XYZ file of C-alpha atoms in Angstrom:
655
model
C 49.997 43.053 54.225
C 50.507 39.477 54.561
C 48.581 36.948 55.183
C 50.599 33.869 55.068
C 52.850 34.609 58.954
C 55.603 31.804 58.002
C 56.157 31.595 61.561
C 57.947 28.733 61.568
C 60.333 29.311 64.794
C 57.062 29.307 66.686
C 55.590 25.988 65.808
C 59.004 24.445 66.400
C 58.820 22.956 70.336
C 61.618 20.787 71.213
C 62.217 18.415 73.955
C 60.964 20.103 77.906
C 63.787 19.838 78.587
C 67.360 20.287 76.578
C 70.424 19.743 77.774
C 72.163 20.930 75.307
C 70.180 24.397 75.475
C 70.590 24.781 79.680
C 74.698 23.922 78.962
C 74.850 27.432 76.580
C 71.673 29.054 79.563
C 75.674 27.967 81.560
C 77.312 30.492 80.610
C 75.639 33.110 81.567
C 74.060 31.680 85.005
C 77.944 31.313 85.527
C 79.435 34.708 87.419
C 75.958 33.916 89.135
C 76.791 30.625 91.051
C 77.575 31.970 94.421
C 74.155 33.506 94.845
C 72.225 30.563 93.156
C 74.485 27.783 95.564
C 73.029 29.817 98.576
C 69.626 29.839 97.129
C 69.653 25.719 96.996
C 70.803 25.869 100.335
C 68.193 27.862 101.600
C 65.477 25.782 99.837
C 67.000 22.426 101.432
C 67.229 24.759 104.484
C 63.576 25.225 103.661
C 62.038 21.943 103.269
C 63.836 20.737 106.457
C 61.887 23.161 108.155
C 59.036 22.252 106.442
C 58.644 18.903 106.977
C 59.166 19.518 111.009
C 55.986 21.284 111.151
C 53.669 17.510 111.003
C 55.931 16.255 112.960
C 56.205 19.236 115.624
C 52.411 18.443 115.531
C 52.600 14.791 116.364
C 54.798 15.863 119.181
C 52.346 17.866 120.929
C 49.790 15.234 120.192
C 51.692 12.074 121.468
C 53.577 13.902 124.423
C 51.306 16.474 125.787
C 47.804 15.690 124.424
C 47.360 12.404 123.877
C 49.385 10.706 126.409
C 47.623 7.629 126.658
C 48.565 7.120 122.911
C 50.866 4.843 123.096
C 52.058 1.390 121.959
C 50.355 -1.521 124.128
C 52.885 -2.720 127.067
C 54.423 0.752 127.419
C 54.328 1.273 131.987
C 53.293 5.126 131.443
C 50.249 3.893 129.252
C 48.712 0.953 128.869
C 48.992 -1.724 131.660
C 49.833 -5.666 131.360
C 45.952 -5.870 132.141
C 44.659 -4.118 129.120
C 43.483 -0.476 131.340
C 44.358 2.698 130.097
C 45.950 5.050 133.195
C 47.961 8.042 133.359
C 50.359 7.594 135.632
C 52.107 10.987 137.403
C 55.142 11.152 139.392
C 54.708 11.434 143.421
C 57.868 13.373 143.752
C 56.111 16.161 142.188
C 54.763 17.864 144.438
C 51.725 19.590 142.511
C 50.850 16.672 141.765
C 51.233 15.007 144.549
C 48.403 16.873 146.055
C 45.629 16.143 143.838
C 46.264 12.546 144.244
C 46.272 13.292 148.015
C 42.765 14.905 147.433
C 41.585 12.155 145.188
C 42.722 9.472 146.667
C 40.293 6.806 146.084
C 40.648 7.618 142.450
C 44.217 6.513 142.190
C 46.791 3.099 142.040
C 49.358 4.022 144.333
C 52.683 1.630 143.046
C 55.883 3.195 144.604
C 56.522 6.472 143.295
C 54.139 7.225 140.864
C 50.176 7.254 141.234
C 47.810 5.987 138.554
C 44.427 7.112 137.512
C 42.168 5.200 134.952
C 41.179 7.129 131.657
C 37.364 7.058 133.176
C 38.445 8.553 136.116
C 40.799 10.980 134.549
C 37.796 12.511 133.146
C 35.539 12.329 136.027
C 37.944 15.070 138.237
C 37.803 18.373 138.553
C 39.080 20.686 135.828
C 41.623 22.513 138.333
C 42.305 19.375 139.478
C 43.037 18.427 136.095
C 45.024 21.087 134.865
C 47.551 20.668 138.059
C 47.898 17.302 137.072
C 48.342 17.946 133.777
C 50.778 21.086 134.132
C 53.836 19.781 132.600
C 51.870 18.837 129.320
C 50.419 22.536 129.790
C 53.906 24.200 129.834
C 54.702 20.540 127.554
C 52.596 22.289 124.958
C 53.592 26.570 125.348
C 56.985 25.416 124.515
C 56.871 23.100 121.362
C 54.262 25.712 120.727
C 56.547 28.365 120.911
C 59.214 26.317 118.605
C 56.000 25.598 116.434
C 56.556 29.153 115.546
C 60.015 29.699 115.392
C 59.665 27.202 112.964
C 57.212 29.075 110.847
C 59.415 32.783 111.698
C 62.315 30.885 109.762
C 60.263 29.187 107.092
C 58.875 33.355 106.027
C 62.421 34.770 106.237
C 64.449 32.369 104.395
C 61.656 32.108 102.385
C 61.916 36.409 102.105
C 65.948 35.601 101.176
C 66.167 32.799 98.527
C 63.819 34.665 96.608
C 64.626 37.835 97.072
C 68.300 35.984 95.888
C 67.107 34.221 92.787
C 65.088 37.846 92.115
C 68.333 39.106 91.845
C 70.119 36.074 89.971
C 67.291 36.101 87.322
C 67.234 39.610 86.796
C 70.756 40.295 86.456
C 71.323 36.717 84.456
C 68.302 37.869 81.943
C 69.582 40.980 81.402
C 72.858 39.791 80.044
C 71.167 37.231 78.140
C 69.240 40.566 76.499
C 72.211 42.810 76.785
C 73.878 40.164 73.995
C 70.735 39.066 72.284
C 70.076 42.960 71.673
C 73.623 43.467 70.119
C 73.451 40.559 68.298
C 70.037 41.882 66.435
C 71.879 44.970 65.996
C 74.785 43.685 64.214
C 72.454 41.520 61.548
C 72.123 42.096 57.738
C 69.365 44.409 56.906
C 67.579 41.085 54.579
C 67.026 39.634 58.042
C 65.296 42.535 58.856
C 63.093 42.841 55.660
C 62.430 38.866 56.298
C 61.397 39.451 60.156
C 57.794 40.601 61.510
C 58.918 43.460 63.680
C 56.986 41.879 66.084
C 59.001 38.862 65.499
C 61.867 40.437 67.194
C 60.047 42.372 69.746
C 59.104 39.364 71.191
C 62.404 37.412 71.252
C 63.744 40.243 73.562
C 60.681 40.806 75.398
C 58.621 37.582 75.986
C 61.357 35.529 75.813
C 63.729 36.765 78.254
C 61.120 37.378 80.499
C 60.372 33.031 79.424
C 63.503 32.764 80.520
C 63.150 34.825 83.626
C 60.988 32.879 85.116
C 62.929 29.538 84.696
C 65.684 30.625 86.838
C 63.236 32.512 89.347
C 60.243 29.976 89.292
C 60.823 27.045 87.954
C 64.767 26.108 89.335
C 63.931 27.238 92.788
C 60.490 25.829 92.750
C 62.242 21.788 91.648
C 64.745 21.868 93.909
C 62.229 22.387 96.944
C 59.912 19.924 94.944
C 62.381 17.315 94.870
C 63.661 17.337 98.564
C 60.089 17.848 99.527
C 59.365 14.433 98.258
C 61.991 12.185 99.047
C 62.033 14.334 102.767
C 58.333 13.413 103.234
C 58.689 9.679 102.128
C 62.270 9.212 103.946
C 59.745 10.310 107.111
C 56.522 8.689 106.165
C 59.054 5.243 105.964
C 60.581 6.005 109.766
C 57.103 6.163 110.661
C 55.963 3.247 109.583
C 57.109 1.643 106.653
C 54.113 -0.608 106.320
C 51.385 2.404 105.681
C 53.746 3.898 103.885
C 54.871 1.956 101.228
C 50.587 0.927 100.605
C 49.810 4.790 100.205
C 53.245 5.023 97.193
C 50.171 2.726 95.791
C 48.948 5.350 93.872
C 52.051 6.956 92.531
C 52.295 4.752 89.516
C 48.604 6.319 88.660
C 49.640 9.715 89.355
C 53.283 9.252 86.967
C 50.907 7.508 84.194
C 48.330 10.600 84.875
C 51.284 13.302 84.812
C 52.547 11.381 81.471
C 49.215 11.607 79.913
C 49.377 15.435 80.556
C 52.133 16.704 79.300
C 51.662 14.867 76.098
C 49.022 15.808 74.981
C 49.434 19.096 76.659
C 52.748 19.809 73.994
C 50.778 20.039 70.354
C 47.703 22.299 72.415
C 50.942 24.273 73.732
C 52.627 24.810 70.791
C 49.409 26.125 68.565
C 48.482 28.833 71.579
C 52.303 30.376 71.384
C 51.699 30.256 67.240
C 48.326 32.119 67.603
C 49.683 34.768 69.444
C 52.872 34.970 67.833
C 50.333 35.211 64.601
C 48.330 38.319 66.942
C 51.549 40.555 67.251
C 52.045 40.152 64.266
C 49.079 40.965 62.468
C 48.348 44.251 65.372
C 51.802 45.743 64.481
C 51.294 45.318 60.827
C 47.829 47.277 61.235
C 49.363 49.974 63.237
C 51.916 50.151 61.080
C 50.105 50.055 58.574
C 46.687 52.168 59.126
C 47.043 54.959 56.877
C 46.769 52.218 53.699
C 44.027 50.562 55.932
C 41.864 53.956 56.250
C 42.860 54.643 52.939
C 41.333 51.461 50.953
C 38.473 51.047 53.467
C 39.719 48.537 54.756
C 39.155 48.147 58.611
C 36.465 45.540 58.219
C 38.097 43.039 56.499
C 41.523 43.361 58.666
C 39.007 43.568 61.728
C 37.322 39.981 60.073
C 41.077 38.433 59.968
C 41.554 40.026 63.116
C 38.677 38.013 65.016
C 39.493 34.968 63.419
C 42.694 35.223 64.604
C 41.415 35.824 68.149
C 38.861 32.489 68.412
C 41.607 30.490 66.968
C 43.462 31.503 69.878
C 40.573 31.571 72.038
C 39.921 27.809 70.693
C 44.186 26.765 71.894
C 43.110 28.442 74.744
C 40.113 26.402 75.760
C 41.339 22.967 74.485
C 44.414 23.924 76.861
C 42.298 24.566 79.693
C 39.857 21.406 79.031
C 43.328 19.506 79.794
C 44.137 20.919 83.179
C 40.671 21.163 84.160
C 40.414 16.892 83.624
C 44.495 16.280 84.950
C 43.824 18.586 88.793
C 40.649 16.872 89.332
C 42.810 13.435 89.200
C 45.778 14.634 90.568
C 43.310 15.909 93.351
C 41.466 12.284 93.577
C 44.550 10.290 93.748
C 45.406 12.282 96.697
C 41.990 12.158 98.498
C 42.462 8.131 97.741
C 45.984 7.890 99.654
C 44.471 9.511 102.387
C 41.469 7.600 102.850
C 44.079 4.938 103.096
C 45.758 6.461 105.534
C 42.312 7.345 107.420
C 41.395 3.282 107.330
C 44.285 1.676 107.558
C 46.258 4.190 110.290
C 42.977 4.452 112.104
C 42.071 0.731 112.620
C 45.807 0.563 114.091
C 45.161 3.326 116.395
C 41.651 0.602 117.733
C 44.221 -1.701 117.722
C 46.939 0.178 119.964
C 49.303 -0.284 117.351
C 49.681 3.485 116.091
C 49.733 7.082 118.231
C 47.227 9.388 117.000
C 49.943 11.720 116.824
C 51.845 9.586 114.085
C 48.205 9.245 112.001
C 47.738 13.258 112.587
C 50.709 13.980 110.761
C 50.547 10.814 108.424
C 47.319 12.620 107.197
C 49.770 16.534 107.050
C 52.646 14.535 105.208
C 50.189 12.925 102.438
C 48.373 16.288 102.090
C 51.499 18.338 101.791
C 53.173 15.054 99.117
C 50.537 16.213 96.555
C 50.928 19.625 96.677
C 53.726 19.469 94.541
C 52.629 17.050 92.029
C 49.601 19.277 91.455
C 51.876 21.954 91.070
C 53.207 20.250 87.816
C 51.268 21.623 85.578
C 52.396 24.750 86.051
C 56.053 23.862 85.970
C 56.155 21.940 83.418
C 54.018 24.890 81.228
C 56.936 27.050 82.418
C 59.780 24.918 81.250
C 58.339 24.298 78.402
C 58.099 27.993 77.833
C 61.167 28.654 79.147
C 62.904 25.269 76.608
C 60.885 26.913 73.267
C 61.950 30.547 74.235
C 65.639 29.199 74.640
C 65.327 27.828 71.662
C 64.582 30.408 69.746
C 66.706 33.068 71.027
C 70.001 31.031 70.644
C 68.730 30.206 66.727
C 68.404 34.294 66.710
C 72.004 34.481 68.312
C 73.395 31.527 66.017
C 72.290 33.260 62.863
C 75.358 34.879 61.492
C 75.293 39.112 61.297
C 75.785 41.302 58.427
C 79.045 40.695 57.381
C 81.462 37.356 57.144
C 83.766 38.004 60.031
C 87.585 38.118 58.723
C 90.312 39.210 59.151
C 89.175 42.453 60.236
C 92.480 44.080 61.139
C 93.835 46.442 58.532
C 92.890 50.334 58.804
C 93.569 52.258 56.336
C 96.251 55.102 57.088
C 95.904 58.417 55.708
C 92.789 60.008 53.535
C 90.757 58.070 51.753
C 92.036 58.044 48.171
C 90.829 55.079 45.927
C 87.311 52.865 46.379
C 87.395 50.237 43.855
C 84.932 47.644 43.118
C 86.530 44.675 41.271
C 84.354 42.107 39.245
C 81.506 42.323 41.996
C 78.696 40.602 42.447
C 75.916 40.151 45.261
C 73.271 37.906 45.865
C 71.314 38.446 48.521
C 69.582 34.874 47.942
C 71.722 32.014 46.276
C 71.642 32.152 42.378
C 69.944 35.232 42.369
C 72.701 38.257 41.939
C 71.875 41.508 41.672
C 74.829 43.013 40.833
C 76.765 41.103 38.262
C 80.994 41.428 37.283
C 80.939 45.555 38.400
C 84.364 47.254 38.199
C 84.550 50.614 38.874
C 87.099 53.195 40.484
C 85.922 56.003 42.168
C 89.103 58.426 43.234
C 89.283 60.615 46.377
C 86.732 64.675 45.211
C 85.182 62.695 42.623
C 81.567 63.154 42.590
C 80.272 59.731 40.749
C 76.301 59.332 40.362
C 74.318 56.238 40.372
C 71.433 55.594 37.597
C 69.168 53.358 36.464
C 65.357 51.866 36.385
C 64.250 50.702 39.639
C 66.024 47.499 41.140
C 68.548 47.674 38.791
C 70.409 47.533 41.462
C 71.929 51.548 42.510
C 70.751 50.455 46.645
C 72.845 47.381 46.760
C 75.744 49.048 45.497
C 76.111 51.567 47.739
C 75.248 49.333 50.560
C 78.326 47.714 50.136
C 80.760 50.613 50.416
C 79.678 50.643 53.851
C 79.350 46.479 54.395
C 75.967 46.345 55.105
C 76.876 43.124 53.247
C 79.907 41.426 51.982
C 80.256 41.028 47.854
C 79.139 37.762 46.749
C 82.175 37.792 44.543
C 85.134 39.707 44.303
C 86.648 42.802 46.373
C 86.196 46.443 47.185
C 88.812 47.645 47.909
C 89.735 50.953 50.106
C 93.699 52.775 49.221
C 94.189 48.921 47.844
C 92.638 47.210 50.917
C 90.136 44.692 51.044
C 86.917 45.564 52.974
C 86.778 42.351 54.319
C 90.445 43.078 55.698
C 88.537 46.536 57.513
C 86.483 46.707 60.352
C 83.166 48.436 59.656
C 83.100 50.722 62.038
C 86.441 51.684 60.439
C 84.821 53.138 57.365
C 81.794 54.202 58.668
C 83.997 56.667 60.241
C 84.980 57.691 56.998
C 81.671 57.243 54.678
C 78.544 59.120 55.550
C 74.718 57.545 54.554
C 72.683 60.216 54.230
C 69.672 58.665 53.836
C 65.923 59.283 51.401
C 63.884 58.709 54.757
C 65.992 58.706 57.598
C 64.332 57.168 61.335
C 64.146 60.250 63.404
C 64.698 58.580 67.045
C 62.364 59.488 70.424
C 64.045 61.998 72.001
C 64.958 65.649 71.570
C 65.686 67.180 68.410
C 69.472 67.743 69.597
C 69.380 63.697 70.146
C 68.305 63.308 66.708
C 70.921 65.675 65.155
C 73.529 65.303 66.506
C 73.117 61.213 66.380
C 76.451 60.020 65.081
C 78.180 62.841 67.395
C 79.347 61.379 70.973
C 80.905 64.617 72.045
C 80.213 68.064 70.343
C 81.043 71.573 70.872
C 77.919 74.764 71.306
C 80.595 76.136 68.538
C 80.395 72.779 66.185
C 77.114 72.568 66.682
C 76.042 76.013 65.764
C 78.709 75.346 62.358
C 76.701 72.215 62.210
C 73.115 73.318 62.072
C 74.920 76.478 59.734
C 75.590 74.807 57.132
C 73.146 72.036 57.055
C 70.497 75.009 56.594
C 68.852 73.631 60.150
C 68.752 76.305 61.395
C 65.587 77.644 60.236
C 63.837 74.076 61.548
C 65.384 74.509 64.469
C 64.643 78.488 65.566
C 60.351 77.401 64.809
C 60.081 75.597 67.774
C 59.806 77.720 70.763
C 62.081 74.686 72.972
C 65.067 74.968 69.813
C 66.672 72.047 70.051
C 65.717 70.094 73.056
C 61.907 69.936 71.245
C 60.808 66.183 71.520
C 60.325 64.421 69.168
C 58.216 61.358 68.878
C 59.230 57.915 66.799
C 60.074 58.098 63.465
C 59.412 62.180 63.471
C 55.973 62.922 62.335
C 55.080 66.317 63.323
C 58.153 67.286 61.117
C 58.163 66.783 57.452
C 59.890 64.993 55.132
C 62.191 67.489 53.304
C 62.766 68.510 57.002
C 63.396 64.602 57.800
C 66.718 64.974 55.355
C 68.152 67.730 56.646
C 68.406 66.253 59.657
C 70.103 63.293 57.790
C 72.555 65.902 55.589
C 73.229 67.598 59.509
C 74.159 63.468 60.601
C 76.140 63.159 58.227
C 78.021 66.935 58.895
C 78.462 65.748 62.614
C 80.647 62.486 61.274
C 83.099 65.372 59.307
C 83.283 62.012 56.783
C 86.069 62.174 53.920
C 83.000 60.069 51.787
C 79.647 60.482 51.417
C 76.946 58.520 49.637
C 73.406 60.226 48.874
C 70.872 57.706 48.800
C 68.085 59.245 46.505
C 68.193 62.306 49.276
C 65.672 65.050 47.036
C 63.185 62.459 46.383
C 59.320 63.586 47.573
C 59.978 67.129 48.550
C 58.769 70.391 47.240
C 60.495 72.755 45.367
C 60.952 75.235 48.146
C 62.586 72.653 50.216
C 64.427 71.104 47.649
C 65.932 74.362 47.247
C 67.361 74.905 51.065
C 68.202 70.644 50.721
C 69.862 71.838 47.489
C 71.979 74.721 48.893
C 72.912 72.089 52.321
C 74.044 68.784 50.111
C 76.253 71.290 48.418
C 78.255 72.457 51.523
C 78.399 68.606 52.536
C 79.764 67.283 49.335
C 81.922 70.409 49.049
C 85.881 68.716 49.265
C 84.601 65.151 49.882
C 83.957 62.009 47.576
C 80.874 61.482 46.823
C 78.336 59.145 45.403
C 74.341 59.910 45.043
C 72.191 57.404 43.973
C 69.857 59.600 41.923
C 66.044 58.514 40.045
C 66.034 62.268 38.085
C 68.672 62.668 35.748
C 68.948 66.038 36.664
C 71.209 65.376 40.100
C 73.827 63.514 37.695
C 74.155 66.139 35.659
C 77.059 67.703 37.393
C 78.900 64.345 38.248
C 82.716 64.179 37.099
C 81.038 60.044 36.943
C 77.930 58.241 35.834
C 77.793 54.636 36.177
C 74.352 53.406 34.513
C 73.141 50.303 35.822
C 70.755 48.030 34.907
C 69.624 44.497 35.857
C 72.587 44.576 38.108
C 75.234 45.537 35.442
C 77.211 48.458 34.584
C 75.393 49.525 30.929
C 77.425 52.673 30.632
C 80.173 54.637 32.169
C 81.029 58.400 32.029
C 80.063 62.293 32.192
C 77.053 63.135 31.356
C 78.120 65.032 27.991
C 80.386 62.022 26.447
C 76.983 59.840 27.627
C 74.603 61.919 25.581
C 76.587 62.069 22.815
C 76.638 58.610 22.838
C 73.250 58.084 22.674
C 73.123 54.992 24.396
C 70.751 53.492 27.150
C 71.833 56.590 29.339
C 70.970 59.315 26.584
C 66.992 56.598 26.709
C 66.794 57.462 29.970
C 67.498 61.291 30.223
C 65.154 61.313 27.353
C 62.424 59.491 28.321
C 63.177 61.966 32.039
C 62.695 65.280 29.708
């Protein structure tokens, strides 16, 4: 098991925003630009509606609840003598009747009647309601407008969220499919050097983080920007002096936000790395549970996991501590701004240079102003997550796929006649050749056995035949055509690989047996089952071909899995067969059945057999003996035995 996780990618943390990455994301968003534009328009609408709520409250207070709270000199409120009165229009019959009943309390001036605020409070409740029935009607009217605005905010928010979710999910669908296709096309060496948990994280967690960028961050940022600008404009319009005074706290807010972002980045990087290590450890534990239990390594393994988990806990606590400081600081600055409004605005109200409605609106706007700032931590996390995930996703998508792109436009005309290795060398890592100057010719219908010690390059050689890798030097030619000019799919239609330990997928037995066939008739299925000797395997299950198979085929023996691999090869009706140690690790009875199936498969086809046991190679037309990546000898069994060379010594060792 690995203890050096080597998570360089996880420790990479670029800018919290990166224009290059954003430009790479744009092609995925472009097909959905209509939805995104509509979402932005809805965000603007929602912002305008939210901005109107405190202003509506101001209008209710100033126009109808406290009509006396007006600027000095207003003839409808404070008179020139400094006395505050409520003036009513005598043309209103309801108001005129109240004035007639309480004439001694009113001062009549033409078509208007005024009453002092003190006297107003001494009127009967019924008279007061009649006197202010216009205000009550106004309150009801504006309240209806207020409720309509609230309903409109709800409706627009619902539609905007729905649109963004649809767009975000479709964008992530396209990105996930492209990433999945790219991973499938990666070389085998990529999968041996990358933990499964890391790749699963790319397709799941990293894509989910990108989804949050579209559905949460973008819409929230647009809304918050519009909201902040809108509030600033409204505050300046209502009272620019008081607005500028409250804006004095903004430099402190910016300083706190900068300090927060700088400190949280390092902790965020560490936390993400620890989570990745935990995922890898857990994945390895599940995959290697037999080894762990066999060697009694449970306690040591649990201890290592506990240490990783504790490190993750400490990183999480450091992040929480930073948030625990940042949030109260922003809250304190917000309260400070509100205190400034209460103190200065209250003084203006007492001095009759500001209405109570404006003061109430100011307080509401200040609370709204600091709401998006308080959300900064959440937005920063979303952006940081998304940019880090985007960087890792595109780093993966920028890696070259299994084969070097070439002029893959040629097809093999007619049957496959010859396969030639012309001075072929292969290196998985620069300077480390696993195959050296291989020259080999395979004719149609021949059976060629590849033998050699473990690590001699047998599997590497056959991997070149199906373009799992391209040669580092030299050429592999099919009917004289360089394989680099033939699409891998074209080769894999003609060449089938029977692996020693085939992977079975979750699904039915039918799905796994005929995995390579797009559509196959029932008659053809029966022929394949008989030829591959899988009929008995199918018959022992009550559900037959519909028997469910779990991932990896754990319910089947090694021999049964190899029989399924033979059936898969039959289903494509290939011209050439590669048998990669297909008879290893099975009992003698199963091996006899397997040999029959393989014999049927090899009949009339070009065959390349990789064998550890030399008994498999005895009947081959040509035996290729490899040692340290080079061909030591070529010939049939009798010729090589007569030479008493390297093959002879191997044969003697195998008894």
